[in-house]
Coordinates of C-alpha atoms and ligand atoms in Angstrom, one line a residue:
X79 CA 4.8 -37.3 44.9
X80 CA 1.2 -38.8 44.8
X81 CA -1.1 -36.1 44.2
X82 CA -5.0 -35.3 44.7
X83 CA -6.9 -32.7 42.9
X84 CA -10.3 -32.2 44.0
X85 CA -13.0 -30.3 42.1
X86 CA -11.7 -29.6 38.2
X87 CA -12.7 -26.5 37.2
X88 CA -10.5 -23.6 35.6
X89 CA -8.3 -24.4 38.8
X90 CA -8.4 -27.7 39.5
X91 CA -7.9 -29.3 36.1
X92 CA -5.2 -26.7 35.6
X93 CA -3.3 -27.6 39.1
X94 CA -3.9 -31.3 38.3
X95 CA -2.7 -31.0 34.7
X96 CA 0.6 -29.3 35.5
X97 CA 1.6 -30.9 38.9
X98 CA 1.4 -34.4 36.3
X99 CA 3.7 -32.1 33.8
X100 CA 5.9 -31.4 36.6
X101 CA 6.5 -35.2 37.3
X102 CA 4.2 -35.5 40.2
X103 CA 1.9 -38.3 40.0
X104 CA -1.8 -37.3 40.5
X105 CA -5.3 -38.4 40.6
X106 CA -8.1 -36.1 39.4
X107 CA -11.7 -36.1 41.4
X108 CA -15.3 -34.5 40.0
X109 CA -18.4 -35.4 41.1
X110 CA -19.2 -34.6 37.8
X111 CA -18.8 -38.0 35.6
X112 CA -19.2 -36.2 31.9
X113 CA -16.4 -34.1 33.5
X114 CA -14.1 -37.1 34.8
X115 CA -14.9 -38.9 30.8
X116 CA -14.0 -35.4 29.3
X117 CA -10.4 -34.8 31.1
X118 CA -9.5 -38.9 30.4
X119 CA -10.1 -38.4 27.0
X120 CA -7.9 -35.1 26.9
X121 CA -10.8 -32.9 26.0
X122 CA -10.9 -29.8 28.5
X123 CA -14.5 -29.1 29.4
X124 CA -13.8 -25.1 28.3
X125 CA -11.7 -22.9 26.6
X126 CA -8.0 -22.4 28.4
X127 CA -5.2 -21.7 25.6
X128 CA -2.2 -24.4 26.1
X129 CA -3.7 -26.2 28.5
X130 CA -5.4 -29.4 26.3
X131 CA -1.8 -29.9 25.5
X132 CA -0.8 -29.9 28.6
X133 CA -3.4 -32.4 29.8
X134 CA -2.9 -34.5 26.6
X135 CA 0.7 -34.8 27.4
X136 CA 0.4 -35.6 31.2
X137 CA -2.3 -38.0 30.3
X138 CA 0.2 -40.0 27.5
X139 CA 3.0 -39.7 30.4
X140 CA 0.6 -42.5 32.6
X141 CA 1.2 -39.7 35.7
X142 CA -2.7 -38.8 35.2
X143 CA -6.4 -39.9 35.9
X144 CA -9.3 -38.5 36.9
X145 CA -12.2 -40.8 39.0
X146 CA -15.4 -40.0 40.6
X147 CA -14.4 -41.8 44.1
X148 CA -13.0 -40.5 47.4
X149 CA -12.0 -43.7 48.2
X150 CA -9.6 -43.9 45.3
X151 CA -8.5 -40.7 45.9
X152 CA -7.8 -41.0 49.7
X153 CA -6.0 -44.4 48.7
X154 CA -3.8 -43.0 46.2
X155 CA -2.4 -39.4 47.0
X156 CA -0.6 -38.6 50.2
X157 CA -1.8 -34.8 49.7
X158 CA -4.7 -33.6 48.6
X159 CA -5.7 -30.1 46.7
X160 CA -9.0 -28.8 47.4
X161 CA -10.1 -26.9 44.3
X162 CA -13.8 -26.6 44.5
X163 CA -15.7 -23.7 43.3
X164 CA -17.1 -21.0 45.9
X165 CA -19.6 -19.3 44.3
X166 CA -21.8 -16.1 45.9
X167 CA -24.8 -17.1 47.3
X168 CA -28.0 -15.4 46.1
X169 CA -28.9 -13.6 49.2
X170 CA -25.8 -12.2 50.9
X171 CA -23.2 -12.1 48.4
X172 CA -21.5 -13.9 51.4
X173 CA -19.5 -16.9 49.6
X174 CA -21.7 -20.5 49.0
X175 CA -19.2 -22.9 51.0
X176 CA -21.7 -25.8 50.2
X177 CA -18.9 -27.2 47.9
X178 CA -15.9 -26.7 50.2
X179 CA -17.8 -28.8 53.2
X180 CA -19.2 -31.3 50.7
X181 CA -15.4 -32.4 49.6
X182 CA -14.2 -32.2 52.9
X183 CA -17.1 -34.3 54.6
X184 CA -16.7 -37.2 51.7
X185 CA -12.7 -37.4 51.5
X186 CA -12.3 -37.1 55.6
X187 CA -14.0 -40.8 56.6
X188 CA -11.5 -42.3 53.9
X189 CA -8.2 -40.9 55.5
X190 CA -6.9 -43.8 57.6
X191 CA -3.3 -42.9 56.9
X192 CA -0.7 -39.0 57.9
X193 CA -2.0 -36.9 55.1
X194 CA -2.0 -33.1 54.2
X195 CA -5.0 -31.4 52.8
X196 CA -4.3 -28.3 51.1
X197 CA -7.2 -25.6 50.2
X198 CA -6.4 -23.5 47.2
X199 CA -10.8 -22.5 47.1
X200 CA -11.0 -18.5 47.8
X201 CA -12.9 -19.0 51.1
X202 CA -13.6 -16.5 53.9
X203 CA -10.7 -16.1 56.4
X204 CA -11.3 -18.2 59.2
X205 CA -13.0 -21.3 57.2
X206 CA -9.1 -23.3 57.0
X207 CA -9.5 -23.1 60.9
X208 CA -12.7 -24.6 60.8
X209 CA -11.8 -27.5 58.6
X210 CA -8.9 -28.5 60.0
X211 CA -11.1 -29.0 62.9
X212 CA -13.3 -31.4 61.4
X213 CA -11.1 -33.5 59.4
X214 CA -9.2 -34.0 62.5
X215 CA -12.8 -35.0 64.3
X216 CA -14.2 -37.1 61.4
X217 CA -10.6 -38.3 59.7
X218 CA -9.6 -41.9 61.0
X219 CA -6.0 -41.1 60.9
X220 CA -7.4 -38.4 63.4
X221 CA -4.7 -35.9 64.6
X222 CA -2.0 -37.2 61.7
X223 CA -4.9 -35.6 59.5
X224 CA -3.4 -32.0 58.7
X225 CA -4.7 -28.9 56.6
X226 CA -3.0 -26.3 54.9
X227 CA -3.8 -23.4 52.6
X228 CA -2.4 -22.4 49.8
X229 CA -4.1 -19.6 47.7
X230 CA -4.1 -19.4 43.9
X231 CA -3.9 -16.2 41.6
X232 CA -4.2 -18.0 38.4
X233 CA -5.8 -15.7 35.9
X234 CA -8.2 -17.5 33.2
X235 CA -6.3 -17.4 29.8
X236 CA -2.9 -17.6 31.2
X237 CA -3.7 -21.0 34.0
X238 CA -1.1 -22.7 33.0
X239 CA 1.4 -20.1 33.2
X240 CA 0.0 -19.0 35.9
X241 CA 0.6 -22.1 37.6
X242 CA 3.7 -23.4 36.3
X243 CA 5.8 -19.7 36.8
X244 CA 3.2 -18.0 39.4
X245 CA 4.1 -14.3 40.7
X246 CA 4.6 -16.1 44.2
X247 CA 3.3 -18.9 45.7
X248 CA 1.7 -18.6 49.1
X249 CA 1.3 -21.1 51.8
X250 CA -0.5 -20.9 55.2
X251 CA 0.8 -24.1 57.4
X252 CA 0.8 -24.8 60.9
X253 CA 3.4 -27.1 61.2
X254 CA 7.0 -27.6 59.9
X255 CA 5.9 -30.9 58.6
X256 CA 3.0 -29.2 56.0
X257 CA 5.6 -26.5 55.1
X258 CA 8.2 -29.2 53.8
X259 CA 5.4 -31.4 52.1
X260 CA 4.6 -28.1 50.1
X261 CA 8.3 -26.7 49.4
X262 CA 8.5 -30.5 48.2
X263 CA 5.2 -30.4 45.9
X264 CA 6.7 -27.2 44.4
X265 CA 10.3 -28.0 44.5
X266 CA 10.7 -27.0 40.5
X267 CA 9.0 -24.1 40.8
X268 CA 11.0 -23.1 43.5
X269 CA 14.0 -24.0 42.4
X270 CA 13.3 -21.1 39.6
X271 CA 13.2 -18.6 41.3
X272 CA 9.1 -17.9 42.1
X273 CA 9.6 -16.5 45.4
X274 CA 8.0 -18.5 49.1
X275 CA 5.6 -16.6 51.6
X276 CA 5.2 -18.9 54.4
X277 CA 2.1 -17.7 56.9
X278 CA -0.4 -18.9 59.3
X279 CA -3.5 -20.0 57.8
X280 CA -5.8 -16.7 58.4
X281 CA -3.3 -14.5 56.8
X282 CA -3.0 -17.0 54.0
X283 CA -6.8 -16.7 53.2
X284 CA -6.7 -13.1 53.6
X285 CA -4.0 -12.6 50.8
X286 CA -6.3 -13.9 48.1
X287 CA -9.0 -11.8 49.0
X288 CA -6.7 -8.7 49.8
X289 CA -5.2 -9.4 45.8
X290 CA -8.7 -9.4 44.4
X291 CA -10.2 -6.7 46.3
X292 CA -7.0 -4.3 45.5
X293 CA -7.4 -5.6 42.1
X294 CA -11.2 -4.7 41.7
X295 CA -10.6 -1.5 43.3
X296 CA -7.7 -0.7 41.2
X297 CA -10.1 -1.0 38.5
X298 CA -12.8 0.8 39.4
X299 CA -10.5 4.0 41.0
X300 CA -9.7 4.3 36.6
X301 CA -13.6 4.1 36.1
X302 CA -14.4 6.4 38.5
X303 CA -11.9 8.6 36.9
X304 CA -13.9 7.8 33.3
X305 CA -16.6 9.4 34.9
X306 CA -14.9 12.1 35.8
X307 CA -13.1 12.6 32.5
X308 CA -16.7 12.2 30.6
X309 CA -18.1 15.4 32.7
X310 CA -14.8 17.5 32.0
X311 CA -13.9 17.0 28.6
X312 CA -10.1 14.9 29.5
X313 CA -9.6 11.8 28.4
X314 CA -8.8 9.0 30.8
X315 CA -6.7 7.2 28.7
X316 CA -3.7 9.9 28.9
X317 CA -4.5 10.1 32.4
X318 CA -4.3 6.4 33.1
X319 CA -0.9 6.4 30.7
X320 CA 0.5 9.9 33.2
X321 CA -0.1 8.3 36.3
X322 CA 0.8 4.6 35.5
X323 CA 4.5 6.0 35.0
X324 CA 4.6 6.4 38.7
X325 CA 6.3 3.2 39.7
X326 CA 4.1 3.1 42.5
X327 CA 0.8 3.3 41.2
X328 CA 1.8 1.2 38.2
X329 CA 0.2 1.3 34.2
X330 CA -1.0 -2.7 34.6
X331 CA -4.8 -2.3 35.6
X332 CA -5.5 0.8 34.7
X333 CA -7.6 0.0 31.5
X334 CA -10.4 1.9 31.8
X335 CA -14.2 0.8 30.1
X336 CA -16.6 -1.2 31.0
X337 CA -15.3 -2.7 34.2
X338 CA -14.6 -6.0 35.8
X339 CA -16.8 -9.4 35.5
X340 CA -16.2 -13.4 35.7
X341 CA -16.2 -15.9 38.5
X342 CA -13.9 -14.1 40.9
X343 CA -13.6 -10.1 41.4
X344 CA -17.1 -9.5 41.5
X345 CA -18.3 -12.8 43.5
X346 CA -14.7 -12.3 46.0
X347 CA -15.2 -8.9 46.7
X348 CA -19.4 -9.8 47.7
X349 CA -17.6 -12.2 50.0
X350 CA -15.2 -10.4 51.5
X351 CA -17.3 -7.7 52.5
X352 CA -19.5 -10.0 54.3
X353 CA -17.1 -11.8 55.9
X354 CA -16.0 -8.8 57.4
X355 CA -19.5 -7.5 58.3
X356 CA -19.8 -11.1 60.2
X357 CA -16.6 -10.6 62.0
X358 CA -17.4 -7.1 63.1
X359 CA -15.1 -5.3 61.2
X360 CA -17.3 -3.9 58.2
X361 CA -16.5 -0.3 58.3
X362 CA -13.0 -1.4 57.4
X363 CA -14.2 -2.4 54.1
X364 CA -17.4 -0.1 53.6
X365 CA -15.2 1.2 50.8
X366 CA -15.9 -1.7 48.7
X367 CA -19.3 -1.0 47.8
X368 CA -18.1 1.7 46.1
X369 CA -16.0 -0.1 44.5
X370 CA -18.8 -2.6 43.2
X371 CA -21.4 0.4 42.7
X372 CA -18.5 2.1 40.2
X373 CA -18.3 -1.4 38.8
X374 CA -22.0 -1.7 38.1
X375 CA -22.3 2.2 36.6
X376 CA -19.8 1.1 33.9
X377 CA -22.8 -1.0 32.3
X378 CA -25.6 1.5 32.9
X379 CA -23.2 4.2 31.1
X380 CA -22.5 2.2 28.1
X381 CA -26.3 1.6 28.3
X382 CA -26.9 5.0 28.2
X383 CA -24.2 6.3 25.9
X384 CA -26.3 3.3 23.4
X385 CA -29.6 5.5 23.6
X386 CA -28.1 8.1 23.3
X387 CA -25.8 7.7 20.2
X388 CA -29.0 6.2 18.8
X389 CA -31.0 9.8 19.0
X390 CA -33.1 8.7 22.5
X391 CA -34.2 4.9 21.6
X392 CA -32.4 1.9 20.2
X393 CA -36.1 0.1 19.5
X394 CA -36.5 -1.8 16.5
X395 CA -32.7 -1.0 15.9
X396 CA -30.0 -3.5 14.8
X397 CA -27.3 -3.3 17.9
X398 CA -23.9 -5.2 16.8
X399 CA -22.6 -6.7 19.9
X400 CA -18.9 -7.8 19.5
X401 CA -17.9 -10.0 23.2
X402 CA -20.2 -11.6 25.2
X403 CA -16.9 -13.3 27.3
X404 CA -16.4 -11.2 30.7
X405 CA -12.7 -10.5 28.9
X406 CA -11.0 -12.0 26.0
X407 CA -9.5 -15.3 25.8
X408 CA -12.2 -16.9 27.6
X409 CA -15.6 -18.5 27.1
X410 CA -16.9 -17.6 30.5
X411 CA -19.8 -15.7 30.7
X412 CA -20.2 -15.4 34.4
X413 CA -21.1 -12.0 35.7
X414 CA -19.9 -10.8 31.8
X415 CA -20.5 -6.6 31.8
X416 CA -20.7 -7.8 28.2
X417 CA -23.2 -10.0 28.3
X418 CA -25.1 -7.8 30.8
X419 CA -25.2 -4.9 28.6
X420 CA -26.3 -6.6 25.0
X421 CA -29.4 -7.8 27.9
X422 CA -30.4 -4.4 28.3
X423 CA -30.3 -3.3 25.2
X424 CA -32.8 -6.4 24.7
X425 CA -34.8 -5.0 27.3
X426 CA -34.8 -1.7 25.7
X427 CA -36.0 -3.2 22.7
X428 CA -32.8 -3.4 20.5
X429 CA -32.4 -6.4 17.8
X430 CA -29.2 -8.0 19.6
X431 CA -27.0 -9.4 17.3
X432 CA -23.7 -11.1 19.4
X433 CA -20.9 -12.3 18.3
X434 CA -17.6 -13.7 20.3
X435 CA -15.0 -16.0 19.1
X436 CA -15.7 -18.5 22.2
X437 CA -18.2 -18.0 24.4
X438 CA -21.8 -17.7 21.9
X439 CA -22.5 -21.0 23.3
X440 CA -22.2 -20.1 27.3
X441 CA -23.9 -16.5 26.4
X442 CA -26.9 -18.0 24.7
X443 CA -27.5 -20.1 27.7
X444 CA -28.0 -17.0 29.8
X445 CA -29.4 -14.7 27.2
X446 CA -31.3 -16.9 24.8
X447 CA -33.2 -14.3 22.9
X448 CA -30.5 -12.2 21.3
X449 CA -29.2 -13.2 17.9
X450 CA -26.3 -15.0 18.0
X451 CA -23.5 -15.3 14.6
X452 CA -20.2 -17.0 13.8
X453 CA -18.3 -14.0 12.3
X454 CA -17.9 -10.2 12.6
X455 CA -19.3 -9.8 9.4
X456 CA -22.7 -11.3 10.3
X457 CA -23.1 -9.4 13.2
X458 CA -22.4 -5.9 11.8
X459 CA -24.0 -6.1 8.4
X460 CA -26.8 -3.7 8.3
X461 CA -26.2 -2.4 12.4
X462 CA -27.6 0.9 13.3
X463 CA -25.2 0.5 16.4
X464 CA -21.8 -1.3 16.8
X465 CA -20.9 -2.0 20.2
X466 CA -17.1 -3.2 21.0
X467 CA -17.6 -4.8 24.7
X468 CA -14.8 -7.2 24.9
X469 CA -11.5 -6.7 24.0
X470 CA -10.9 -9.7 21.9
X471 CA -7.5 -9.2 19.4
X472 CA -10.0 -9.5 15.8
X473 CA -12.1 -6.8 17.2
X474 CA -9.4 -4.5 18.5
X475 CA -8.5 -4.8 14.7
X476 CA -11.5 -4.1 13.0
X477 CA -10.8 -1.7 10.1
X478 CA -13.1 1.5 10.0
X479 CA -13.3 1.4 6.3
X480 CA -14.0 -2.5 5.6
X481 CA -16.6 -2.3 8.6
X482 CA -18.1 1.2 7.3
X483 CA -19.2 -0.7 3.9
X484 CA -21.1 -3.6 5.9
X485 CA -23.0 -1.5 8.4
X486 CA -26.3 1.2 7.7
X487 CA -25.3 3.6 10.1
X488 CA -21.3 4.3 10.9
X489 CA -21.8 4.2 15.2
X490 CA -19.5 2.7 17.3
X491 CA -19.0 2.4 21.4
X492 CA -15.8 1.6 21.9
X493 CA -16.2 0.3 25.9
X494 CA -13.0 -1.2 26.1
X495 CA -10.5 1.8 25.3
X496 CA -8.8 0.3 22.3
X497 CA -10.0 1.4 18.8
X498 CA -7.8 4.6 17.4
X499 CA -10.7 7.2 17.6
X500 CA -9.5 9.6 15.3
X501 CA -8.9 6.9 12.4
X502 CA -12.7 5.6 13.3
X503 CA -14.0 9.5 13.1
X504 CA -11.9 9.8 10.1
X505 CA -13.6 7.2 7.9
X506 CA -16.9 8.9 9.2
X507 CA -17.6 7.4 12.2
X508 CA -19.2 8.6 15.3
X509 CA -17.5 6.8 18.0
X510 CA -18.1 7.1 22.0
X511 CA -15.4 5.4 24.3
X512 CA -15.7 5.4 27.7
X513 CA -14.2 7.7 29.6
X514 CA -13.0 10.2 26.1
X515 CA -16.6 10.9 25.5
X516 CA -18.2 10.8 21.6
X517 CA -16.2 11.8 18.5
X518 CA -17.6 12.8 15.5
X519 CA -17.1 12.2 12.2
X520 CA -13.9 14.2 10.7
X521 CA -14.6 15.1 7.4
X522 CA -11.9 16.5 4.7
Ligands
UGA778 C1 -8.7 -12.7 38.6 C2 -7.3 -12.3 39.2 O1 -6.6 -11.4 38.2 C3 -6.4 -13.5 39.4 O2 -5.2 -13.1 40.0 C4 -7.2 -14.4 40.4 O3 -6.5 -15.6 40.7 C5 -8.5 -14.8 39.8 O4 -9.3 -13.6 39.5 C6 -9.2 -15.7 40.7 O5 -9.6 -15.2 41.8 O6 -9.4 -16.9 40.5 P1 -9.6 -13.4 36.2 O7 -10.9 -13.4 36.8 O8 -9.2 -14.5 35.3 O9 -8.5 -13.3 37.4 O10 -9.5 -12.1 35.3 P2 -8.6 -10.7 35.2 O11 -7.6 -10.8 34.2 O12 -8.2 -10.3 36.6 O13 -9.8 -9.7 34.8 C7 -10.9 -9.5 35.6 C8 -11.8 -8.5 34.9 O14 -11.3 -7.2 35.0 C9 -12.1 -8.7 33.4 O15 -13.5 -8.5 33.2 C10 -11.3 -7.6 32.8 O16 -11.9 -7.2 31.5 C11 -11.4 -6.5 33.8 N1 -10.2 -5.5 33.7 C12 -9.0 -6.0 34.0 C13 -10.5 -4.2 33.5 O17 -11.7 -3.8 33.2 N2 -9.5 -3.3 33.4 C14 -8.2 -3.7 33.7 O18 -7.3 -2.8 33.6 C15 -7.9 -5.1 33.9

């Protein structure tokens, strides 16, 4: 089929690269030119494991361009993906749709001809209503003009599999003719297995933001349970491993530490909870703030827990910051818990010294005065303080006695639950984890 992708970020070029891998053919749009130049030369814009491959190979197969113009794209494709960004907006928290209308006012006066728009933004229920709407009011083709949604659940550092083998895909349609256009789009995937949930276009919209606010929650209920363990002496890790072995609360999610960040859970849940403020139905979802609140206290603790370890003040002290991504995997810095705490420690007078395998670039954009190295032997030589904040594979195996040589004072925060404590405390560490509380060094 002939394919439009419109907007390619960490969604769209990831849709648009493995429709083209599936066979489809498909046509790329950013209003971005350096963007377009990037993706035609195979080079993604930022870091995805697997998919420059991808791209590279759908680009040598001829099945894939990207272009700047509506016009080419409302020639070309006979359905179009809207993958835009919807970011929060400064005030509210309620979700910036400037984006979403922008696409849809500059495609709908080139569609002369039947086509099917399909949303896959995260967008407050009741906007695919709205658009379908106004295509059909400023859309030539009128009436033969039709929307759908389709959500995506794609996870940054697994897109591609995320896309190609989702959990389920998820389509809200208000026609039988949509519904076979997107059963015909997927028809591989399908045919594997992935199962169908056909909807109406509110519910469809709701399910993305229902998945992401269960998510966040889901997080923040182990947290909140950190806290609780920090007061009483347990340790949240055993009680996150007892209670995940009940099939129905489940082990995935439960990672306690220093909470949840980047361009979705935090920004999605803001949303959601406005949205349902607007519609009249906050109370139902009062409970989120807590949710958010718990999120935010996971930063001010590790904060704390810093001073603390440090005798009351971390001024003039050299704080080792390993992760500055909001999880590993990924350069993205957006909303990063990381990246939020080695700021406050700035603020509080620390010498910042960050180092992440991906993301120093991004970080130093957003925090320019911290220190920032190219290896984990840089950024712990000499620390008063090491701080583990995200979860990156090199740092979960960072060895106790190698480290211990390089740093002046054997400190550790372990914020993302995954150093063996005792083996730290043995090589005469003090290490703090969130949630198990601090560990001193074993001796003989
Ligand atoms: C999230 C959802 O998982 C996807 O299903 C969804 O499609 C996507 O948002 C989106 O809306 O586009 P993503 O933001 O890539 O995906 O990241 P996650 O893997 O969900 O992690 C989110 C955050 O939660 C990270 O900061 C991670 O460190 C944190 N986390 C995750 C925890 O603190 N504990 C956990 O147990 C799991």
């Amino acid at each position: 089929m002939r394919l439009s992708v419109i907007g390619t970020g960490y969604l769209g070029a990831t849709h648009a690269a493995c429709m083209a891998d599936l066979g489809h053919e498909v046509i790329g749009l950013d209003i971005d030119p350096r963007k377009v130049d990037a993706l035609n030369n195979g080079i993604v814009p930022f870091h995805e494991p697997g998919l420059p491959e991808v791209l590279q190979r759908a680009l040598a197969s001829g099945r894939l361009h990207f272009t700047t113009s509506f016009a080419d794209v409302a020639e070309f494709a006979e359905v179009h993906f809207l993958c835009v960004g919807t970011p929060q907006s400064d005030d509210s928290g309620a979700a910036d749709l400037a984006q979403v209308n922008g696409a849809i006012a500059q495609l709908a006066p080139h569609l002369t001809r039947p086509t099917l728009v399909v949303g896959k933004s995260t967008v407050p229920v009741g906007t695919a209503q709205r658009l379908a709407s106004e295509l059909i009011a400023s859309a030539p083709a009128g009436e033969a003009v039709e929307l759908a949604w389709n959500p995506e659940f794609l996870r940054e550092g697994f897109a591609v599999a995320d896309t190609v083998r989702p959990d389920r895909l998820v389509i809200g349609v208000t026609s039988e003719n949509a519904e076979n256009q997107l059963r015909a789009v997927y028809a591989s995937i399908l045919a594997a297995g992935v199962p169908l949930v056909v909807t109406d276009l509110p519910t469809s919209e709701l399910v993305k933001t229902a998945a992401n606010a269960f998510l966040a929650t889901k997080i923040s209920f182990i947290n909140a349970m950190a806290e609780l363990c920090e007061a009483t002496g347990a340790d949240v890790g055993t009680l996150a491993e007892a209670i995940g072995h009940d099939e129905r609360i489940g082990r995935r999610f439960l990672q306690a530490g220093l909470g949840f960040g980047g361009g979705c859970l935090p920004k999605d849940l803001r949303a959601f909870r406005a949205r349902a403020t607007e519609i009249g139905s906050g109370s139902a979802l009062d409970f989120l703030d807590d949710v958010d609140a718990i999120n935010q206290r996971c930063r001010t603790r590790t904060v704390a827990a810093a001073i603390t370890l440090c005798g009351g003040n971390v001024a003039g002290l050299r704080v080792a910051v390993l992760g500055a991504a909001f999880k590993p995997d990924s350069d993205d810095v957006r909303d990063s818990p990381a990246l939020d705490v080695a700021a406050e420690l700035l603020d509080n007078g620390a010498d910042v010294v960050i180092h992440d395998p991906a993301a120093n670039t991004n970080a130093a954009a957003l925090v320019p005065k911290a220190q920032y190295v190219d290896d984990i032997e840089s950024a712990v030589t000499g620390a008063d303080l090491v701080l583990l904040l995200t979860e990156w594979k090199q740092f979960v195996a960072l060895d106790p006695a190698v480290t211990g040589q390089l740093v002046r004072t054997r400190r550790i925060i372990d914020a993302r639950n995954v150093l063996k404590r005792n083996e730290w405390a043995s090589h005469g560490w003090t290490i703090h984890t969130l949630g198990r509380g601090t560990l001193l060094p074993q001796t003989g």
